[in-house]
Short mmCIF file of C-alpha atoms in Angstrom, two decimals:
data_model
loop_
_atom_site.label_atom_id
_atom_site.label_comp_id
_atom_site.label_asym_id
_atom_site.label_seq_id
_atom_site.Cartn_x
_atom_site.Cartn_y
_atom_site.Cartn_z
CA MET A 1 -30.51 11.79 3.17
CA THR A 2 -30.31 13.01 -0.41
CA VAL A 3 -33.35 13.24 -2.68
CA PHE A 4 -31.84 10.74 -5.11
CA SER A 5 -29.63 7.93 -3.90
CA THR A 6 -26.15 7.46 -5.29
CA LEU A 7 -27.26 4.28 -7.06
CA VAL A 8 -30.14 6.05 -8.84
CA ILE A 9 -27.88 8.90 -9.92
CA PHE A 10 -25.31 6.41 -11.20
CA ILE A 11 -27.93 4.54 -13.25
CA ILE A 12 -29.29 7.76 -14.77
CA PHE A 13 -25.87 9.01 -15.82
CA SER A 14 -24.87 5.57 -17.11
CA LEU A 15 -27.93 5.44 -19.35
CA LEU A 16 -27.22 8.94 -20.63
CA VAL A 17 -23.63 8.03 -21.47
CA ALA A 18 -24.72 4.81 -23.19
CA LEU A 19 -27.36 6.70 -25.19
CA LEU A 20 -24.78 9.30 -26.20
CA ALA A 21 -22.45 6.53 -27.37
CA ALA A 22 -25.25 5.05 -29.47
CA LEU A 23 -25.99 8.41 -31.07
CA ILE A 24 -22.31 8.91 -31.88
CA VAL A 25 -22.27 5.57 -33.65
CA ILE A 26 -25.33 6.26 -35.83
CA VAL A 27 -24.62 9.94 -36.62
CA PRO A 28 -23.31 9.05 -40.09
CA TRP A 29 -26.57 7.15 -40.72
CA LEU A 30 -28.71 10.15 -39.82
CA ARG A 31 -27.58 12.16 -42.82
CA SER A 32 -30.23 12.80 -45.41
CA SER A 33 -29.90 10.71 -48.50
CA ARG A 34 -30.47 13.91 -50.51
CA GLU A 35 -27.11 15.22 -49.34
CA ALA A 36 -25.30 12.27 -50.83
CA PRO A 37 -24.16 12.44 -54.53
CA ASP A 38 -25.86 10.31 -57.12
CA PRO A 39 -24.33 6.88 -57.59
CA VAL A 40 -21.86 6.64 -60.47
CA ASP A 41 -20.88 3.51 -62.32
CA ASN A 42 -17.25 2.95 -61.37
CA ARG A 43 -16.76 0.58 -64.26
CA LEU A 44 -16.05 3.57 -66.55
CA ILE A 45 -12.76 4.40 -64.86
CA ASP A 46 -11.69 0.79 -65.11
CA LEU A 47 -12.42 0.90 -68.82
CA ASN A 48 -10.36 4.09 -69.21
CA ILE A 49 -7.40 2.44 -67.54
CA ASP A 50 -7.61 -0.56 -69.86
CA VAL A 51 -7.78 1.71 -72.92
CA TYR A 52 -4.82 3.71 -71.63
CA LYS A 53 -2.67 0.61 -71.24
CA SER A 54 -3.66 -0.69 -74.68
CA ARG A 55 -2.96 2.63 -76.41
CA LEU A 56 0.38 2.88 -74.60
CA ARG A 57 1.42 -0.48 -76.00
CA GLU A 58 0.46 0.65 -79.50
CA LEU A 59 2.58 3.80 -79.15
CA ALA A 60 5.52 1.73 -78.02
CA ALA A 61 5.11 -0.57 -81.03
CA ASP A 62 4.90 2.40 -83.43
CA LYS A 63 8.02 3.86 -81.96
CA ALA A 64 9.83 0.57 -82.24
CA ILE A 65 9.13 0.23 -86.00
CA GLY A 66 9.90 3.89 -86.65
CA THR A 67 6.36 5.07 -87.46
CA ILE A 68 6.73 7.86 -84.88
CA ASP A 69 9.81 9.48 -83.44
CA ASP A 70 10.67 10.15 -79.80
CA VAL A 71 9.08 13.60 -79.70
CA GLN A 72 5.80 12.31 -81.11
CA TYR A 73 5.87 9.38 -78.68
CA ILE A 74 6.31 11.65 -75.68
CA ASP A 75 3.59 14.06 -76.82
CA GLN A 76 1.04 11.33 -77.43
CA LYS A 77 1.89 9.59 -74.15
CA THR A 78 1.45 12.86 -72.26
CA GLU A 79 -1.93 13.39 -73.88
CA LEU A 80 -3.07 9.91 -72.86
CA GLU A 81 -2.07 10.54 -69.26
CA ARG A 82 -3.94 13.87 -69.26
CA GLN A 83 -7.08 12.15 -70.51
CA LEU A 84 -6.82 9.50 -67.84
CA LEU A 85 -6.44 12.06 -65.06
CA ASP A 86 -9.49 13.95 -66.34
CA ALA A 87 -11.65 10.88 -65.90
CA GLU A 88 -13.94 11.52 -62.86
CA GLN A 89 -14.32 8.83 -60.22
CA ILE A 90 -17.07 9.14 -57.59
CA ALA A 91 -17.52 6.48 -54.91
CA THR A 92 -20.90 4.93 -54.39
CA PRO A 93 -22.40 6.42 -51.17
CA MET A 94 -23.13 4.27 -48.13
CA GLN A 95 -26.58 2.79 -48.10
CA LEU A 96 -28.55 4.28 -45.20
CA PRO A 97 -30.19 1.80 -42.84
CA SER A 98 -33.87 1.85 -42.14
CA LEU A 99 -35.42 3.69 -39.21
CA LYS A 100 -35.93 0.35 -37.45
CA GLY A 101 -32.22 -0.41 -37.71
CA GLN A 102 -31.31 2.95 -36.24
CA LEU A 103 -33.73 2.53 -33.31
CA ALA A 104 -32.47 -1.02 -32.72
CA LEU A 105 -28.89 0.23 -32.44
CA ILE A 106 -29.89 3.02 -30.02
CA VAL A 107 -31.48 0.40 -27.77
CA CYS A 108 -28.81 -2.29 -28.15
CA VAL A 109 -25.80 -0.15 -27.18
CA PRO A 110 -27.14 0.78 -23.69
CA VAL A 111 -28.41 -2.76 -23.10
CA LEU A 112 -25.07 -4.31 -24.04
CA ALA A 113 -23.21 -1.77 -21.86
CA ILE A 114 -25.39 -2.61 -18.85
CA CYS A 115 -24.95 -6.36 -19.41
CA ALA A 116 -21.18 -5.97 -19.66
CA TYR A 117 -21.06 -3.92 -16.46
CA VAL A 118 -23.20 -6.36 -14.49
CA LEU A 119 -21.90 -9.66 -15.85
CA PHE A 120 -18.16 -9.00 -15.95
CA SER A 121 -17.88 -8.41 -12.19
CA ASP A 122 -19.89 -8.58 -8.98
CA ARG A 123 -20.81 -4.98 -8.12
CA SER A 124 -22.88 -5.75 -5.02
CA ASP A 125 -20.17 -4.44 -2.69
CA VAL A 126 -20.12 -1.13 -4.54
CA PHE A 127 -23.90 -0.83 -4.34
CA ASP A 128 -23.79 -1.65 -0.60
CA LEU A 129 -21.19 1.07 -0.08
CA TRP A 130 -23.32 3.63 -1.92
CA ARG A 131 -26.36 2.76 0.19
CA ALA A 132 -24.27 3.06 3.37
CA GLN A 133 -22.91 6.43 2.25
CA ASP A 134 -26.41 7.70 1.61
CA ARG A 135 -27.42 6.63 5.13
CA VAL A 136 -24.41 7.44 7.35
CA GLY A 137 -22.21 9.57 5.12
CA GLU A 138 -23.13 12.83 6.85
CA VAL A 139 -22.63 11.58 10.42
CA SER A 140 -19.32 9.97 9.38
CA GLU A 141 -18.15 13.33 8.04
CA GLU A 142 -19.16 15.03 11.30
CA LEU A 143 -17.21 12.45 13.31
CA LEU A 144 -14.08 12.66 11.17
CA SER A 145 -14.12 16.45 11.06
CA GLY A 146 -14.43 16.74 14.85
CA LYS A 147 -17.94 18.20 14.89
CA VAL A 148 -19.24 15.33 17.03
CA GLU A 149 -17.46 12.87 19.30
CA VAL A 150 -20.17 10.20 19.56
CA LEU A 151 -22.29 8.84 16.74
CA PRO A 152 -26.05 8.32 17.18
CA GLU A 153 -27.19 4.79 17.95
CA TRP A 154 -29.02 4.38 14.64
CA ALA A 155 -25.71 4.78 12.79
CA PHE A 156 -24.53 1.43 14.19
CA GLU A 157 -27.43 -0.56 12.73
CA ASP A 158 -25.17 -1.38 9.77
CA GLY A 159 -21.76 -1.58 11.45
CA ALA A 160 -19.93 -2.86 8.39
CA GLY A 161 -21.41 -0.15 6.17
CA LEU A 162 -20.55 2.54 8.72
CA PHE A 163 -16.94 1.38 9.00
CA THR A 164 -16.54 1.16 5.22
CA THR A 165 -18.00 4.64 4.81
CA ILE A 166 -15.57 6.03 7.38
CA GLN A 167 -12.60 4.41 5.64
CA THR A 168 -13.73 5.73 2.26
CA ASN A 169 -14.10 9.23 3.71
CA VAL A 170 -10.60 9.13 5.17
CA HIS A 171 -9.03 8.00 1.90
CA ARG A 172 -10.88 10.70 -0.02
CA ASN A 173 -9.36 13.24 2.39
CA ALA A 174 -5.98 11.54 2.62
CA ASP A 175 -4.15 14.79 3.44
CA ASP A 176 -6.12 15.36 6.67
CA SER A 177 -4.08 14.05 9.61
CA TYR A 178 -6.96 14.40 12.07
CA ARG A 179 -9.10 11.97 10.09
CA TRP A 180 -6.30 9.40 10.13
CA MET A 181 -5.99 9.79 13.90
CA VAL A 182 -9.72 9.22 14.37
CA LEU A 183 -9.53 6.17 12.11
CA SER A 184 -6.69 4.85 14.26
CA GLU A 185 -8.85 5.16 17.37
CA ILE A 186 -11.64 3.28 15.60
CA PHE A 187 -9.24 0.47 14.67
CA LEU A 188 -8.18 0.25 18.31
CA SER A 189 -11.81 -0.06 19.37
CA PHE A 190 -12.02 -3.05 17.02
CA GLU A 191 -8.83 -4.47 18.63
CA ASP A 192 -6.79 -4.15 15.44
CA PRO A 193 -3.54 -2.54 16.64
CA GLU A 194 -1.63 -3.14 13.40
CA SER A 195 -4.14 -1.19 11.29
CA ALA A 196 -4.37 1.45 14.03
CA LEU A 197 -0.60 1.90 13.97
CA GLU A 198 -0.57 2.22 10.18
CA ALA A 199 -3.31 4.87 10.26
CA LEU A 200 -1.56 6.76 13.05
CA SER A 201 1.77 6.63 11.22
CA ARG A 202 0.11 8.35 8.24
CA ALA A 203 -1.28 11.01 10.56
CA TYR A 204 2.20 11.57 11.98
CA ARG A 205 3.79 11.84 8.53
CA LEU A 206 1.22 14.46 7.59
CA SER A 207 1.61 16.46 10.81
CA PRO A 208 4.94 15.62 12.48
CA ASP A 209 4.79 18.80 14.55
CA ASP A 210 1.46 17.95 16.16
CA LYS A 211 2.37 16.96 19.75
CA ASN A 212 -0.80 14.97 20.37
CA ILE A 213 -0.42 12.87 17.21
CA ALA A 214 3.30 12.34 17.84
CA ALA A 215 2.69 11.24 21.44
CA GLU A 216 -0.07 8.79 20.47
CA TYR A 217 2.03 7.42 17.62
CA ALA A 218 5.04 6.87 19.88
CA GLN A 219 2.94 5.18 22.56
CA LEU A 220 1.16 2.88 20.11
CA SER A 221 4.46 1.98 18.42
CA PHE A 222 5.98 1.25 21.82
CA LEU A 223 3.13 -1.11 22.73
CA ALA A 224 3.10 -2.75 19.29
CA ASN A 225 6.81 -3.55 19.68
CA GLY A 226 6.21 -5.28 23.00
CA GLY A 227 7.52 -2.42 25.11
CA SER A 228 10.67 -1.91 23.02
CA LEU A 229 11.95 1.21 21.33
CA ASP A 230 12.68 0.74 17.66
CA VAL A 231 14.58 3.33 15.63
CA GLU A 232 11.42 5.14 14.50
CA THR A 233 9.82 5.30 17.96
CA ARG A 234 13.01 6.54 19.55
CA ARG A 235 13.32 9.27 16.93
CA VAL A 236 9.72 10.39 17.49
CA LEU A 237 10.23 10.55 21.26
CA GLU A 238 13.46 12.49 20.86
CA ASP A 239 11.66 15.02 18.64
CA ILE A 240 8.92 15.41 21.25
CA LEU A 241 11.47 15.98 24.02
CA LYS A 242 13.33 18.54 21.93
CA GLY A 243 10.21 20.67 21.77
CA ASP A 244 9.01 19.82 25.27
CA PRO A 245 11.83 18.55 27.52
CA GLU A 246 9.42 18.06 30.44
CA ASN A 247 6.95 15.87 28.54
CA GLU A 248 6.21 13.23 31.16
CA ALA A 249 4.65 10.69 28.80
CA ALA A 250 7.68 10.76 26.49
CA GLN A 251 10.07 10.50 29.45
CA MET A 252 8.17 7.49 30.80
CA LEU A 253 8.30 5.71 27.44
CA MET A 254 12.03 6.41 27.19
CA ALA A 255 12.58 4.99 30.68
CA ARG A 256 10.62 1.82 29.96
CA GLY A 257 12.19 1.40 26.54
CA GLU A 258 15.75 1.79 27.83
CA ALA A 259 15.03 -0.71 30.60
CA LYS A 260 13.65 -3.17 28.06
CA ALA A 261 16.79 -2.73 25.93
CA GLY A 262 19.01 -3.37 28.95
CA ASN A 263 20.20 0.23 29.19
CA TYR A 264 19.46 0.44 32.91
CA GLU A 265 21.55 3.52 33.69
CA GLN A 266 19.79 5.54 30.98
CA ALA A 267 16.43 4.31 32.28
CA GLN A 268 17.29 5.40 35.81
CA GLY A 269 18.38 8.78 34.42
CA TRP A 270 14.93 9.38 32.89
CA ILE A 271 13.26 8.33 36.14
CA ALA A 272 15.44 10.76 38.08
CA LYS A 273 14.33 13.62 35.80
CA MET A 274 10.67 12.78 36.31
CA ARG A 275 11.12 12.42 40.07
CA GLN A 276 12.87 15.78 40.32
CA ARG A 277 10.07 17.56 38.51
CA MET A 278 7.39 15.88 40.62
CA GLU A 279 9.14 16.70 43.88
CA GLN A 280 9.35 20.35 42.82
CA ASN A 281 5.58 20.40 42.38
CA PRO A 282 4.02 19.11 45.63
CA GLY A 283 0.56 19.46 44.15
CA ASP A 284 1.19 16.57 41.77
CA ASP A 285 -0.53 13.27 42.41
CA MET A 286 1.45 11.18 44.89
CA HIS A 287 0.38 8.08 43.00
CA ALA A 288 2.75 9.14 40.24
CA LEU A 289 5.69 9.09 42.65
CA THR A 290 4.60 5.69 43.89
CA GLY A 291 4.55 4.47 40.29
CA LEU A 292 8.09 5.74 39.81
CA ASP A 293 9.21 3.87 42.92
CA GLU A 294 7.70 0.67 41.57
CA LEU A 295 9.32 1.20 38.16
CA THR A 296 12.70 1.85 39.81
CA ALA A 297 12.41 -1.33 41.87
CA ASN A 298 11.45 -3.30 38.78
CA ILE A 299 14.46 -1.96 36.87
CA VAL A 300 16.75 -2.89 39.76
CA ARG A 301 15.40 -6.46 39.68
CA GLN A 302 15.84 -6.63 35.92
CA GLN A 303 19.39 -5.34 36.22
CA ALA A 304 20.19 -7.98 38.81
CA GLN A 305 18.76 -10.76 36.67
CA ALA A 306 20.55 -9.47 33.57
CA ALA A 307 23.84 -9.53 35.46
CA GLU A 308 23.34 -13.27 35.90
CA GLY A 309 22.69 -13.75 32.20
CA VAL A 310 24.91 -14.60 29.24
CA ASP A 311 26.40 -12.00 26.89
CA VAL A 312 26.18 -13.14 23.29
CA SER A 313 28.10 -11.60 20.41
CA VAL A 314 26.60 -12.51 17.03
CA THR A 315 28.53 -12.14 13.75
CA VAL A 316 27.21 -12.78 10.24
CA ASN A 317 29.70 -14.26 7.80
CA ALA A 318 30.60 -11.70 5.14
CA LYS A 319 29.62 -14.11 2.34
CA LEU A 320 26.04 -14.26 3.67
CA LEU A 321 25.50 -10.52 4.10
CA PRO A 322 24.14 -10.06 0.53
CA LEU A 323 21.40 -12.60 1.35
CA ILE A 324 19.95 -10.44 4.16
CA THR A 325 16.86 -8.34 3.40
CA ALA A 326 15.34 -5.42 5.29
CA ASP A 327 12.38 -7.48 6.57
CA ASP A 328 14.48 -10.29 8.09
CA VAL A 329 14.45 -11.04 11.80
CA LEU A 330 17.27 -12.31 14.01
CA PHE A 331 16.51 -15.02 16.60
CA VAL A 332 19.05 -15.78 19.32
CA ALA A 333 18.24 -18.49 21.85
CA ILE A 334 19.65 -20.70 24.60
CA ARG A 335 18.10 -24.14 24.70
CA ALA A 336 18.81 -27.66 25.89
CA ALA A 337 21.22 -29.58 23.67
CA ALA A 338 18.67 -32.40 23.61
CA GLY A 339 16.03 -30.07 22.14
CA GLY A 340 12.83 -28.54 23.38
CA PRO A 341 11.62 -24.94 23.91
CA PRO A 342 14.36 -22.38 24.61
CA TYR A 343 15.10 -21.23 28.14
CA ALA A 344 15.81 -17.72 26.86
CA ALA A 345 15.30 -16.17 23.44
CA LYS A 346 15.23 -12.79 21.75
CA ARG A 347 13.63 -11.66 18.50
CA ILE A 348 15.57 -8.71 17.06
CA PRO A 349 14.87 -6.63 13.92
CA ILE A 350 17.64 -7.06 11.39
CA SER A 351 18.08 -3.27 11.33
CA ASN A 352 19.77 -3.54 14.74
CA LEU A 353 22.75 -5.28 13.17
CA LYS A 354 25.71 -3.00 12.55
CA GLN A 355 27.92 -4.22 9.73
CA GLY A 356 26.81 -7.77 10.42
CA ASN A 357 27.48 -7.66 14.18
CA ILE A 358 25.37 -7.31 17.30
CA SER A 359 25.87 -7.85 21.02
CA LEU A 360 23.05 -8.77 23.39
CA SER A 361 22.30 -10.44 26.69
CA LEU A 362 20.09 -13.44 27.44
CA SER A 363 18.79 -14.01 30.97
CA ASN A 364 15.72 -15.02 32.93
CA LEU A 365 14.08 -11.87 31.59
CA ASP A 366 14.01 -13.47 28.15
CA ALA A 367 12.30 -16.69 29.22
CA MET A 368 9.54 -17.99 26.95
CA MET A 369 7.68 -19.57 29.88
CA ALA A 370 7.61 -18.47 33.50
CA ASP A 371 8.48 -21.95 34.78
CA ARG A 372 11.29 -22.54 32.28
CA THR A 373 14.05 -20.02 32.94
CA LEU A 374 17.76 -19.95 32.25
CA GLN A 375 19.37 -19.79 35.71
CA PRO A 376 17.68 -22.89 37.17
CA ALA A 377 18.64 -24.83 34.06
CA ARG A 378 22.29 -23.79 34.40
CA ALA A 379 22.27 -24.52 38.13
CA SER A 380 20.99 -28.05 37.49
CA GLY A 381 23.94 -28.76 35.19
CA GLU A 382 21.83 -29.32 32.10
CA GLN A 383 23.82 -29.15 28.86
CA LEU A 384 22.84 -25.97 26.99
CA VAL A 385 23.65 -24.58 23.56
CA VAL A 386 23.41 -21.12 22.02
CA THR A 387 21.90 -20.74 18.53
CA ALA A 388 21.36 -17.84 16.16
CA ARG A 389 19.26 -17.68 13.02
CA ILE A 390 18.13 -15.02 10.56
CA SER A 391 14.58 -15.71 9.40
CA HIS A 392 13.25 -14.36 6.11
CA SER A 393 9.64 -15.05 7.13
CA GLY A 394 9.89 -13.75 10.69
CA ASN A 395 8.71 -17.07 12.12
CA ALA A 396 10.40 -18.74 15.08
CA ILE A 397 10.41 -22.08 13.23
CA SER A 398 13.36 -22.63 10.90
CA ALA A 399 12.57 -22.64 7.18
CA SER A 400 14.47 -23.27 3.96
CA GLY A 401 16.58 -20.28 2.98
CA ASP A 402 17.12 -19.01 6.51
CA LEU A 403 20.65 -18.20 7.64
CA SER A 404 21.81 -20.06 10.74
CA SER A 405 24.78 -20.87 12.95
CA ASN A 406 26.12 -24.07 14.37
CA PRO A 407 25.06 -24.60 18.00
CA VAL A 408 27.70 -23.38 20.48
CA LEU A 409 28.01 -25.34 23.72
CA LEU A 410 27.50 -23.17 26.82
CA LYS A 411 29.60 -24.15 29.82
CA SER A 412 28.10 -23.94 33.30
CA ASP A 413 30.29 -20.98 34.37
CA GLN A 414 30.51 -19.25 30.98
CA GLN A 415 29.20 -15.67 30.85
CA GLN A 416 30.14 -14.69 27.30
CA VAL A 417 29.67 -16.48 23.95
CA ASN A 418 30.73 -15.65 20.41
CA ILE A 419 28.62 -17.16 17.65
CA GLU A 420 28.78 -16.87 13.85
CA ILE A 421 25.95 -17.24 11.35
CA ASN A 422 27.77 -19.02 8.56
CA GLN A 423 25.35 -21.29 6.66
CA GLN A 424 22.04 -21.30 4.83
CA VAL A 425 19.29 -23.74 5.69
CA PRO A 426 18.77 -26.03 2.64
#
């Protein structure tokens, strides 16, 4: 705890700055009246100008009637101009205000500055942050710098202030990857995976060679994407495996991600690598081998179900390609022609499209509800259709401006469908 709180220090410095501003304003008034020149009647110069103009007209008249010649005219005109320039003009000095006026201004400037600061915006949040920093700023720094792993209980008395102080500390040290990683863990404790992923992505960008940060970032990205490998996560895992080919966590994520993407042979290849390493080290936990057996069996079941699914080839009409943005999402679904929830559906990032084309498979694995799957619906002879839509908002519900296809009827024995996105929702 500091001797003076941040709020007190702020008020002191604010008053000093306001007082300095007031002094700057009245400095011209503080000059001694004895230093100013005596007032001079400026009417004299005006009179000289009038006389000059009158005498100039007389010279012109004399020249016109021949009383004086050109040389005399020029000489006398020059003399008049010299006399006019010699006339001295001194401005009347500014009248100095009274001592009361000076003191009033010194007081009014700080008061008006304080009123403007308080009235123009609500500063209560700032004051609350300063109080929290005075109370838990030191323990927050110890946590974020790795000096302590657990905060004292009294630090949680103001949870909101503690969390705000931690965030402020991290942003003030934005080039410290460790602080971003700790902030990510705190977000996870508050069950905010999106913010945790953002914080961890910053930590990874700052320290891409840190294996621990890279592994946590890849795992969190994998979970945030519903067990799928996006382009970024796959690249991070590949970088980890380049430096550490035997990294079990990265191999497991690759196996699960490939299985989720339908690349079953690649998934089995990663499992085989992990199994070989474990069998060469008998001291390893046998539970790990059991987990691999369960994962292998699960992949086999998924492969069998996928084989019974429908292969869908989606093409975007060339005229609609300029309307696609980087944040769009592709939805492909198989549903009853009469309407209702889809029997199988996939939500795919638009980045997966290659030159407006993508191929995918829809099966029981893509069911929205456990009791509403594709194969039973096909076996019952229900009329099904395949639809595809590019959503600008990312929502499953169609909206104006989305790009969509016409429904394509799916025959009972059909295993492959071609569908084109060729219209925009009005």
